[in-house]
CSV table of C-alpha atoms in Angstrom, one decimal:
chain,number,residue,atom,x,y,z
A,17,MET,CA,126.0,143.4,99.0
A,18,ALA,CA,124.0,142.7,95.9
A,19,ALA,CA,125.7,141.7,92.6
A,20,GLN,CA,125.7,144.5,90.0
A,21,GLY,CA,122.4,144.8,88.3
A,22,VAL,CA,120.6,142.5,90.7
A,23,THR,CA,117.8,143.9,92.8
A,24,LYS,CA,118.3,143.3,96.6
A,25,ARG,CA,115.9,140.7,98.0
A,26,ILE,CA,114.8,143.0,100.7
A,27,GLU,CA,113.8,145.7,98.2
A,28,ASP,CA,111.8,143.6,95.8
A,29,TYR,CA,111.9,139.8,96.2
A,30,SER,CA,109.9,139.2,93.0
A,31,ARG,CA,112.2,141.3,90.9
A,32,TRP,CA,115.2,139.8,92.6
A,33,TYR,CA,114.0,136.4,91.5
A,34,THR,CA,113.5,137.4,87.9
A,35,ASP,CA,116.9,139.2,87.8
A,36,VAL,CA,118.7,136.1,89.1
A,37,VAL,CA,117.0,133.7,86.7
A,38,LYS,CA,117.9,135.8,83.7
A,39,MET,CA,121.4,136.9,84.8
A,40,ALA,CA,122.4,133.4,85.9
A,41,ASP,CA,121.4,132.3,82.3
A,42,LEU,CA,118.8,129.8,83.4
A,43,ALA,CA,115.9,131.0,81.2
A,44,ASP,CA,114.5,133.7,79.0
A,45,TYR,CA,111.0,134.8,77.9
A,46,ALA,CA,109.6,133.2,74.7
A,47,ALA,CA,107.6,134.9,71.9
A,48,VAL,CA,104.3,133.5,73.2
A,49,ARG,CA,103.3,135.2,76.5
A,50,GLY,CA,103.5,132.8,79.4
A,51,CYS,CA,106.0,130.5,77.8
A,52,MET,CA,109.8,130.4,78.5
A,53,ILE,CA,113.0,129.3,76.9
A,54,ILE,CA,115.0,127.1,79.2
A,55,LYS,CA,118.6,127.9,78.4
A,56,PRO,CA,121.4,125.3,78.5
A,57,TYR,CA,122.5,126.1,82.1
A,58,GLY,CA,118.9,125.9,83.3
A,59,TYR,CA,118.3,122.7,81.4
A,60,GLU,CA,121.4,121.1,82.8
A,61,LEU,CA,120.0,121.8,86.3
A,62,TRP,CA,116.7,120.3,85.3
A,63,GLU,CA,118.5,117.2,83.9
A,64,ASN,CA,120.2,116.7,87.3
A,65,ILE,CA,116.8,117.0,89.0
A,66,LYS,CA,115.4,114.5,86.5
A,67,SER,CA,118.3,112.1,87.1
A,68,GLY,CA,117.9,112.3,90.9
A,69,LEU,CA,114.2,111.5,90.7
A,70,ASP,CA,114.4,109.0,87.9
A,71,LYS,CA,116.8,106.7,89.7
A,72,ARG,CA,114.5,106.7,92.7
A,73,PHE,CA,111.4,105.9,90.6
A,74,LYS,CA,113.2,103.0,88.9
A,75,ALA,CA,114.5,101.7,92.2
A,76,THR,CA,110.9,101.2,93.3
A,77,GLY,CA,109.8,99.3,90.2
A,78,HIS,CA,108.5,102.2,88.0
A,79,ARG,CA,109.2,102.2,84.3
A,80,ASN,CA,109.1,105.2,81.9
A,81,ALA,CA,106.8,105.4,78.9
A,82,TYR,CA,105.3,108.2,76.8
A,83,PHE,CA,101.7,109.1,76.0
A,84,PRO,CA,100.3,111.5,73.4
A,85,LEU,CA,100.3,115.3,73.8
A,86,LEU,CA,96.8,115.6,72.2
A,87,ILE,CA,93.8,114.4,74.2
A,88,PRO,CA,90.2,114.1,72.9
A,89,MET,CA,88.0,116.5,74.7
A,90,SER,CA,85.6,113.7,75.4
A,91,PHE,CA,88.3,112.1,77.5
A,92,ILE,CA,88.7,115.3,79.6
A,93,GLU,CA,84.9,115.5,80.1
A,94,LYS,CA,84.5,111.9,81.4
A,95,GLU,CA,85.5,112.8,84.9
A,96,ALA,CA,83.3,115.7,86.1
A,97,LYS,CA,85.5,117.2,88.7
A,98,HIS,CA,88.5,116.9,86.5
A,99,VAL,CA,87.0,118.9,83.6
A,100,GLU,CA,85.7,121.4,86.1
A,101,GLY,CA,89.1,121.9,87.6
A,102,PHE,CA,91.1,122.2,84.4
A,103,ALA,CA,88.6,123.9,82.0
A,104,PRO,CA,89.9,127.5,82.6
A,105,GLU,CA,93.5,126.4,81.8
A,106,LEU,CA,92.9,124.3,78.7
A,107,ALA,CA,94.5,125.0,75.4
A,108,ILE,CA,92.3,123.4,72.7
A,109,VAL,CA,93.1,122.5,69.0
A,110,THR,CA,90.1,122.9,66.8
A,111,HIS,CA,91.8,122.8,63.3
A,112,ALA,CA,94.5,120.7,61.8
A,113,GLY,CA,95.6,120.0,58.2
A,114,GLY,CA,93.6,122.9,57.0
A,115,LYS,CA,90.3,121.5,58.3
A,116,GLU,CA,88.1,121.7,61.4
A,117,LEU,CA,88.5,118.6,63.5
A,118,ASP,CA,85.5,116.4,64.2
A,119,GLU,CA,86.3,116.6,67.9
A,120,PRO,CA,88.5,119.3,69.5
A,121,LEU,CA,91.7,118.1,71.1
A,122,ALA,CA,93.1,119.4,74.4
A,123,ILE,CA,96.8,119.9,74.6
A,124,ARG,CA,97.9,117.8,77.6
A,125,PRO,CA,97.2,119.6,80.9
A,126,THR,CA,97.9,116.3,82.7
A,127,SER,CA,97.5,112.7,81.5
A,128,GLU,CA,95.1,110.9,83.9
A,129,THR,CA,92.4,110.6,81.1
A,130,VAL,CA,94.6,109.5,78.2
A,131,ILE,CA,96.5,107.1,80.4
A,132,GLY,CA,93.2,105.8,81.9
A,133,HIS,CA,91.9,105.1,78.4
A,134,ALA,CA,95.1,103.0,77.7
A,135,TYR,CA,95.0,101.2,81.0
A,136,ALA,CA,91.4,100.1,80.3
A,137,ARG,CA,92.7,98.3,77.2
A,138,TRP,CA,95.9,96.9,78.9
A,139,ILE,CA,94.5,95.6,82.2
A,140,HIS,CA,92.4,92.5,82.2
A,141,SER,CA,93.4,90.3,85.1
A,142,TYR,CA,94.9,90.7,88.6
A,143,ARG,CA,98.1,89.3,87.0
A,144,ASP,CA,98.4,92.5,85.1
A,145,LEU,CA,98.6,94.6,88.3
A,146,PRO,CA,100.1,96.7,89.6
A,147,VAL,CA,100.9,98.9,86.6
A,148,LEU,CA,103.7,101.3,87.6
A,149,ILE,CA,104.4,103.9,84.8
A,150,ASN,CA,106.0,107.3,84.8
A,151,GLN,CA,106.5,109.7,81.9
A,152,TRP,CA,108.7,112.7,81.4
A,153,ALA,CA,106.8,115.2,79.3
A,154,ASN,CA,105.6,118.8,78.7
A,155,VAL,CA,102.2,120.1,79.6
A,156,VAL,CA,100.2,123.2,78.9
A,157,ARG,CA,98.0,125.0,81.4
A,158,TRP,CA,97.2,128.5,80.2
A,159,GLU,CA,98.6,130.8,82.8
A,160,MET,CA,97.3,134.4,83.4
A,161,ARG,CA,100.1,135.5,85.7
A,162,PRO,CA,103.3,133.9,84.4
A,163,ARG,CA,106.6,133.8,86.2
A,164,LEU,CA,109.7,132.1,84.9
A,165,PHE,CA,109.8,128.4,86.1
A,166,LEU,CA,107.1,129.0,88.8
A,167,ARG,CA,104.1,129.6,86.6
A,168,THR,CA,104.4,129.2,82.8
A,169,SER,CA,101.8,128.1,80.3
A,170,GLU,CA,104.0,125.3,79.1
A,171,PHE,CA,106.3,123.5,81.5
A,172,LEU,CA,108.2,120.3,81.9
A,173,TRP,CA,107.5,117.6,84.5
A,174,GLN,CA,107.2,114.0,85.3
A,175,GLU,CA,103.9,112.4,86.0
A,176,GLY,CA,103.5,109.0,87.5
A,177,HIS,CA,100.4,106.9,86.9
A,178,THR,CA,99.8,103.6,88.7
A,179,ALA,CA,96.9,101.1,88.9
A,180,HIS,CA,96.4,98.6,91.7
A,181,ALA,CA,94.1,95.8,92.7
A,182,THR,CA,93.3,97.1,96.2
A,183,GLU,CA,92.7,100.4,98.0
A,184,GLU,CA,95.5,99.6,100.4
A,185,GLU,CA,98.1,99.1,97.7
A,186,ALA,CA,97.1,102.4,96.0
A,187,GLU,CA,97.2,104.3,99.3
A,188,GLU,CA,100.6,102.8,100.0
A,189,GLU,CA,101.9,103.9,96.6
A,190,THR,CA,100.6,107.4,97.1
A,191,ILE,CA,102.6,107.8,100.4
A,192,ARG,CA,105.6,106.0,98.9
A,193,MET,CA,105.9,108.5,96.2
A,194,LEU,CA,105.4,111.4,98.6
A,195,ASP,CA,108.3,110.0,100.6
A,196,ILE,CA,110.4,109.8,97.5
A,197,TYR,CA,109.8,113.4,96.7
A,198,ALA,CA,110.7,114.4,100.2
A,199,ASP,CA,113.9,112.3,100.1
A,200,PHE,CA,114.9,114.0,96.9
A,201,ALA,CA,114.1,117.5,98.1
A,202,VAL,CA,116.1,117.0,101.3
A,203,LYS,CA,119.1,115.0,100.1
A,204,ASP,CA,119.6,116.4,96.6
A,205,ALA,CA,118.0,119.9,96.6
A,206,ALA,CA,119.0,120.6,100.2
A,207,ILE,CA,115.5,121.9,100.8
A,208,PRO,CA,113.6,120.8,104.0
A,209,VAL,CA,110.0,120.1,103.2
A,210,ILE,CA,106.8,119.5,105.1
A,211,LYS,CA,104.8,116.4,104.0
A,212,GLY,CA,101.1,116.8,104.4
A,213,GLU,CA,97.6,116.3,103.0
A,214,LYS,CA,95.8,119.0,101.0
A,215,SER,CA,92.5,120.3,102.2
A,216,GLY,CA,89.4,119.4,100.2
A,217,GLN,CA,89.5,122.8,98.5
A,218,GLU,CA,93.2,122.5,97.5
A,219,LYS,CA,93.3,118.8,96.3
A,220,PHE,CA,93.8,117.8,92.7
A,221,ALA,CA,90.7,117.9,90.5
A,222,GLY,CA,89.3,114.4,90.5
A,223,ALA,CA,91.4,113.0,93.4
A,224,SER,CA,90.0,111.4,96.5
A,225,ARG,CA,93.0,112.6,98.5
A,226,SER,CA,96.0,114.8,97.6
A,227,PHE,CA,99.3,114.9,99.4
A,228,THR,CA,102.1,117.5,99.0
A,229,ILE,CA,105.6,118.5,100.0
A,230,GLU,CA,105.7,122.2,100.9
A,231,ALA,CA,108.9,124.2,100.9
A,232,MET,CA,109.6,127.6,102.4
A,233,MET,CA,111.3,130.1,100.1
A,234,GLY,CA,113.7,132.9,101.2
A,235,ASN,CA,110.8,135.4,101.7
A,236,THR,CA,109.0,132.8,103.8
A,237,TRP,CA,106.3,132.1,101.2
A,238,ALA,CA,105.4,128.5,100.5
A,239,LEU,CA,106.0,126.6,97.3
A,240,GLN,CA,104.1,123.4,96.5
A,241,SER,CA,107.1,121.4,95.3
A,242,GLY,CA,105.6,118.0,94.5
A,243,THR,CA,102.2,116.3,94.8
A,244,SER,CA,101.0,112.7,95.1
A,245,HIS,CA,97.3,111.9,94.6
A,246,TYR,CA,95.2,108.9,95.6
A,247,LEU,CA,92.5,108.8,92.9
A,248,GLY,CA,90.5,106.0,94.4
A,249,GLN,CA,88.3,104.5,91.7
A,250,ASN,CA,87.2,107.9,90.2
A,251,PHE,CA,89.2,107.5,87.0
A,252,ALA,CA,88.8,103.8,86.9
A,253,ARG,CA,85.0,104.1,86.8
A,254,ALA,CA,85.2,107.0,84.3
A,255,PHE,CA,87.4,104.9,81.9
A,256,ASP,CA,86.2,101.4,82.8
A,257,ILE,CA,89.5,100.2,84.1
A,258,LYS,CA,88.5,96.7,85.4
A,259,PHE,CA,90.2,93.5,86.2
A,260,LEU,CA,89.2,89.9,87.1
A,261,ASP,CA,90.4,89.1,90.6
A,262,GLU,CA,91.6,85.8,91.9
A,263,GLU,CA,88.0,84.7,92.5
A,264,ASN,CA,87.2,85.6,88.9
A,265,LYS,CA,85.1,88.6,89.9
A,266,LEU,CA,85.2,91.8,87.8
A,267,LYS,CA,86.4,94.8,89.8
A,268,TYR,CA,87.5,98.4,89.2
A,269,CYS,CA,91.2,99.3,89.8
A,270,TYR,CA,92.4,101.9,92.3
A,271,THR,CA,94.7,104.4,90.7
A,272,THR,CA,97.3,107.1,91.7
A,273,SER,CA,99.1,110.0,90.0
A,274,TRP,CA,102.0,112.1,91.2
A,275,GLY,CA,104.3,114.8,89.8
A,276,VAL,CA,107.2,117.2,90.1
A,277,SER,CA,107.8,120.0,87.5
A,278,THR,CA,110.3,122.6,86.5
A,279,ARG,CA,109.0,124.8,89.3
A,280,MET,CA,111.5,122.8,91.4
A,281,VAL,CA,114.2,124.9,89.6
A,282,GLY,CA,112.5,128.1,90.8
A,283,GLY,CA,112.3,126.6,94.3
A,284,ILE,CA,116.0,126.0,94.4
A,285,VAL,CA,116.7,129.5,93.3
A,286,MET,CA,114.4,131.0,96.0
A,287,ALA,CA,115.3,128.6,98.8
A,288,HIS,CA,119.0,129.2,98.5
A,289,GLY,CA,119.7,132.3,96.5
A,290,ASP,CA,121.2,135.5,97.9
A,291,ASP,CA,121.9,139.0,96.8
A,292,LYS,CA,124.9,137.8,94.7
A,293,GLY,CA,122.7,135.4,92.8
A,294,LEU,CA,122.3,131.6,92.8
A,295,ARG,CA,123.6,129.2,95.4
A,296,LEU,CA,123.3,125.7,94.0
A,297,PRO,CA,123.5,122.5,96.1
A,298,PRO,CA,126.5,120.4,94.8
A,299,ARG,CA,124.4,117.3,94.0
A,300,LEU,CA,122.4,119.3,91.5
A,301,ALA,CA,124.8,122.0,90.3
A,302,PRO,CA,125.6,121.6,86.5
A,303,ILE,CA,129.2,122.7,87.4
A,304,GLN,CA,130.4,121.7,90.9
A,305,VAL,CA,133.8,123.3,90.7
A,306,VAL,CA,135.0,126.1,88.4
A,307,ILE,CA,138.7,126.7,88.1
A,308,VAL,CA,139.9,130.2,87.4
A,309,PRO,CA,143.5,130.5,86.1
A,310,ILE,CA,145.4,133.6,87.1
A,311,TRP,CA,148.6,134.8,85.3
A,312,ARG,CA,150.2,137.9,83.9
A,313,THR,CA,152.8,136.6,81.4
A,314,VAL,CA,152.7,133.9,78.7
A,315,ASP,CA,155.3,131.9,80.6
A,316,GLN,CA,153.1,132.0,83.7
A,317,GLN,CA,150.2,131.0,81.6
A,318,GLY,CA,151.9,127.8,80.5
A,319,VAL,CA,152.9,126.8,84.0
A,320,VAL,CA,149.5,127.6,85.5
A,321,MET,CA,147.6,125.7,82.8
A,322,LYS,CA,149.8,122.6,83.1
A,323,ALA,CA,149.0,122.4,86.8
A,324,ILE,CA,145.3,123.0,86.1
A,325,ASP,CA,145.2,120.3,83.5
A,326,ASP,CA,146.5,117.8,86.1
A,327,ILE,CA,144.1,118.9,88.8
A,328,ARG,CA,141.1,118.9,86.3
A,329,GLY,CA,142.0,115.3,85.3
A,330,ALA,CA,142.0,114.2,89.0
A,331,LEU,CA,138.7,115.9,89.7
A,332,VAL,CA,137.0,114.4,86.6
A,333,ASP,CA,138.3,110.9,87.6
A,334,ALA,CA,136.8,111.5,91.0
A,335,GLY,CA,133.4,112.2,89.4
A,336,VAL,CA,133.4,115.9,90.0
A,337,ARG,CA,131.7,118.1,87.4
A,338,VAL,CA,134.4,120.7,86.7
A,339,HIS,CA,134.8,123.6,84.3
A,340,VAL,CA,138.0,125.6,83.6
A,341,ASP,CA,137.3,129.3,82.7
A,342,LYS,CA,139.7,130.0,79.9
A,343,ARG,CA,138.1,133.2,78.8
A,344,GLU,CA,140.7,135.8,77.8
A,345,GLY,CA,140.4,139.6,78.1
A,346,ILE,CA,138.3,139.2,81.3
A,347,THR,CA,139.6,140.0,84.7
A,348,PRO,CA,139.7,137.3,87.4
A,349,GLY,CA,137.4,139.5,89.5
A,350,PHE,CA,134.8,139.6,86.8
A,351,LYS,CA,135.0,135.8,86.5
A,352,PHE,CA,134.6,135.4,90.3
A,353,ASN,CA,131.4,137.5,90.2
A,354,ASP,CA,130.0,135.7,87.2
A,355,TRP,CA,130.4,132.3,88.7
A,356,GLU,CA,129.0,133.5,92.0
A,357,MET,CA,125.9,134.7,90.1
A,358,ARG,CA,125.6,131.2,88.6
A,359,GLY,CA,125.8,129.6,92.0
A,360,VAL,CA,128.7,127.2,91.4
A,361,PRO,CA,129.3,125.6,94.8
A,362,MET,CA,133.1,125.9,94.7
A,363,ARG,CA,135.6,128.1,92.9
A,364,MET,CA,139.3,127.2,92.6
A,365,GLU,CA,141.9,129.8,92.0
A,366,ILE,CA,145.4,128.9,90.8
A,367,GLY,CA,148.2,131.4,90.0
A,368,PRO,CA,152.0,131.2,89.6
A,369,ARG,CA,152.6,131.4,93.4
A,370,ASP,CA,150.1,128.6,94.0
A,371,VAL,CA,151.9,126.4,91.4
A,372,GLU,CA,155.3,127.2,93.1
A,373,HIS,CA,154.0,126.2,96.5
A,374,GLY,CA,151.9,123.2,95.3
A,375,THR,CA,148.7,124.7,96.6
A,376,ALA,CA,145.3,126.0,95.3
A,377,ILE,CA,142.8,128.5,96.7
A,378,LEU,CA,139.3,127.1,97.3
A,379,ALA,CA,136.3,129.5,97.7
A,380,ARG,CA,132.9,128.2,98.9
A,381,ARG,CA,129.7,129.7,97.5
A,382,ASP,CA,127.7,128.8,100.6
A,383,MET,CA,129.7,131.0,102.9
A,384,GLN,CA,130.8,134.7,102.9
A,385,GLY,CA,133.9,136.5,104.1
A,386,LYS,CA,137.3,135.1,105.0
A,387,ASP,CA,135.7,131.8,106.2
A,388,ALA,CA,134.7,131.0,102.6
A,389,LYS,CA,138.3,130.7,101.4
A,390,GLN,CA,141.1,128.3,102.2
A,391,SER,CA,144.4,127.3,100.8
A,392,VAL,CA,144.9,123.5,100.2
A,393,SER,CA,147.6,121.3,98.9
A,394,GLN,CA,147.4,120.0,95.4
A,395,ASP,CA,148.4,116.6,96.7
A,396,GLY,CA,145.1,114.7,97.3
A,397,ILE,CA,143.1,117.7,96.2
A,398,ALA,CA,140.4,115.6,94.6
A,399,GLN,CA,139.5,113.9,97.9
A,400,ARG,CA,139.6,117.3,99.7
A,401,VAL,CA,137.2,118.8,97.1
A,402,LEU,CA,134.8,115.8,97.5
A,403,GLU,CA,134.8,116.3,101.3
A,404,LEU,CA,134.1,120.0,100.9
A,405,LEU,CA,131.3,119.5,98.4
A,406,THR,CA,129.6,117.1,100.9
A,407,ASP,CA,130.1,119.7,103.6
A,408,ILE,CA,128.6,122.4,101.4
A,409,GLN,CA,125.6,120.2,100.6
A,410,ASN,CA,125.0,119.6,104.3
A,411,HIS,CA,125.6,123.2,105.3
A,412,MET,CA,123.0,124.5,102.7
A,413,LEU,CA,120.4,122.1,104.1
A,414,ALA,CA,121.2,123.2,107.7
A,415,GLN,CA,120.9,126.8,106.7
A,416,ALA,CA,117.6,126.3,104.9
A,417,THR,CA,116.2,124.2,107.8
A,418,GLU,CA,117.2,126.8,110.4
A,419,PHE,CA,115.6,129.5,108.4
A,420,ARG,CA,112.4,127.5,107.9
A,421,ASP,CA,112.1,126.4,111.5
A,422,ALA,CA,112.5,130.0,112.7
A,423,HIS,CA,109.4,131.0,110.7
A,424,LEU,CA,107.0,128.2,111.7
A,425,HIS,CA,104.7,129.2,114.5
A,426,ARG,CA,101.6,127.9,116.2
A,427,ALA,CA,98.6,130.3,116.1
A,428,ASN,CA,96.0,130.2,118.9
A,429,SER,CA,93.8,132.9,117.5
A,430,TYR,CA,92.9,134.5,114.2
A,431,ASP,CA,94.7,137.6,115.2
A,432,GLU,CA,97.9,135.6,115.8
A,433,LEU,CA,97.5,133.9,112.4
A,434,LYS,CA,97.2,137.3,110.7
A,435,GLU,CA,100.4,138.5,112.3
A,436,ILE,CA,102.4,135.3,111.7
A,437,VAL,CA,101.6,135.0,107.9
A,438,THR,CA,103.1,138.4,107.2
A,439,ASP,CA,106.5,136.7,107.7
A,440,GLY,CA,106.0,132.9,108.2
A,441,TRP,CA,103.7,130.0,108.4
A,442,ALA,CA,100.9,129.7,110.9
A,443,LEU,CA,99.8,126.3,112.2
A,444,ILE,CA,96.2,126.2,113.5
A,445,PRO,CA,93.5,123.7,114.4
A,446,HIS,CA,91.4,123.9,111.2
A,447,CYS,CA,87.8,122.9,110.6
A,448,GLY,CA,88.5,122.2,106.9
A,449,ALA,CA,85.5,124.4,105.7
A,450,SER,CA,85.9,126.2,102.4
A,451,GLU,CA,84.3,129.3,104.0
A,452,CYS,CA,87.1,129.6,106.5
A,453,GLU,CA,89.8,129.1,103.9
A,454,GLU,CA,88.2,131.8,101.6
A,455,LYS,CA,88.0,134.2,104.6
A,456,ILE,CA,91.6,133.7,105.4
A,457,LYS,CA,92.7,134.0,101.8
A,458,GLU,CA,90.7,137.2,101.3
A,459,GLU,CA,91.8,138.9,104.5
A,460,THR,CA,95.5,137.7,104.7
A,461,LYS,CA,96.4,136.6,101.2
A,462,SER,CA,97.5,133.3,102.7
A,463,SER,CA,96.1,129.9,101.8
A,464,SER,CA,95.9,126.4,103.3
A,465,ARG,CA,99.2,124.6,102.5
A,466,CYS,CA,98.5,121.2,104.1
A,467,TYR,CA,97.6,119.2,107.2
A,468,PRO,CA,101.2,118.2,108.1
A,469,ILE,CA,101.6,114.4,108.6
A,470,ALA,CA,104.1,114.7,111.5
A,471,GLU,CA,102.1,117.2,113.5
A,472,ASN,CA,98.8,115.3,113.0
A,473,LYS,CA,100.2,111.9,113.9
A,474,ASP,CA,99.0,112.1,117.4
A,475,TRP,CA,96.2,114.6,116.8
A,476,ASP,CA,93.5,114.6,119.5
A,477,PRO,CA,90.4,116.5,118.3
A,478,ARG,CA,88.9,116.8,121.8
A,479,GLU,CA,88.2,120.4,122.7
A,480,LYS,CA,90.0,121.6,119.7
A,481,THR,CA,88.2,124.3,117.7
A,482,CYS,CA,89.0,126.3,114.6
A,483,PRO,CA,90.1,129.9,115.7
A,484,ILE,CA,88.4,131.3,112.6
A,485,CYS,CA,84.8,130.0,113.0
A,486,GLY,CA,84.8,128.2,116.4
A,487,LYS,CA,83.7,124.9,114.9
A,488,PRO,CA,85.3,121.6,115.8
A,489,ALA,CA,88.7,121.2,114.1
A,490,VAL,CA,89.6,118.1,112.0
A,491,GLY,CA,93.4,118.6,112.3
A,492,LEU,CA,96.3,121.0,112.4
A,493,ALA,CA,96.9,122.9,109.2
A,494,TYR,CA,99.6,125.3,107.9
A,495,PHE,CA,98.6,128.6,106.4
A,496,ALA,CA,101.0,130.8,104.5
A,497,ARG,CA,101.3,133.1,101.5
A,498,SER,CA,102.4,131.0,98.5
A,499,TYR,CA,103.4,130.9,94.9
């Protein structure tokens, strides 16, 4: 049963997504087409995503910094593939202070160039390496087909940029950050992801190799949820990032870049949401437990609120993010539906009878029907809540994993691929040619997602051919419709 005013997923998944984002109060449209306003509830979700990632970055030696929003166009143009890849999306400032600028400035689409320019001034010796920097920032990429959180002209993200003395160190960093993204997606967002390498056609503009975590949404479409790029010496040569090694020889650095954006918010909505709205994993939910008081008389109100104050204090002391819904003139049923729409993992109901019996009713958002509710003692309730939140987190991951695995299939022919991608992901031996990828995209609306690392670990190319063109395959690749 869909929540009132929310389109059912099976009827129109795209409209369902927009309904949920707006009705759950995550975001709204801005005055400029393609931009969005992230509302407090949505921003609190993003802050929890930031926190989960930031602590992982710092634990591996990365430090935060900030670089300018405005980038000279000459910087963008220094790396040929980079400018070619980003030219259609650039927003460019030509006038400032009432005058035409001597050189146009690009509003940051990504920061490899401006950071490369800084690194060239900061790095002189092998003793200066590695440089491990991350920044939290906004970027602008002019979007023709905007969708809240998934594709907007301005969005928030983090972008890591590192410089290393050797190719091996830079490659290790690239995979280390990919693993960090996967760890966050699984443990915090409860989203199972597939780690893999992008094809030559899908890699980042200017990268030598690009890696990705790909997540399956509730309609089986893929969402690229985080990327990590090995840049080789491409940007080091473009920006003259050199260092003297231990033998006093001048060498170019090897660099990496990696990022996750606010599209992760959209991914959480689509990976877990249902016809009642959001379902948020407890580790990221802005509110983990909402308490709904129930009473009919003023005397009952005082008794109920006294018990709630005690329980709330115990939950806060236990580190639970809790909110008491004290709104008056609104029925408990309306409040239940409202918090279900917002995806709060657990609802607690307390009325006069519960106070009398020393109990509380707990309702889980990850489940439906009578199994979702249980009566628990108020004694030791904080510990019980913590246990249930952990169980909800694990259950949501298990649900998402079961759904994903049921829609992953091996295709042995082009006809099988065509059938599979209507409702899943197809794994095929792939030649890697752009002609094949374009043919598949044109005829099935699916694209190459990645060469999954796990499935290609023991890849044997002998007698393996691409089912599209019959040429020798270079590896197994997933194809799916995507955002």
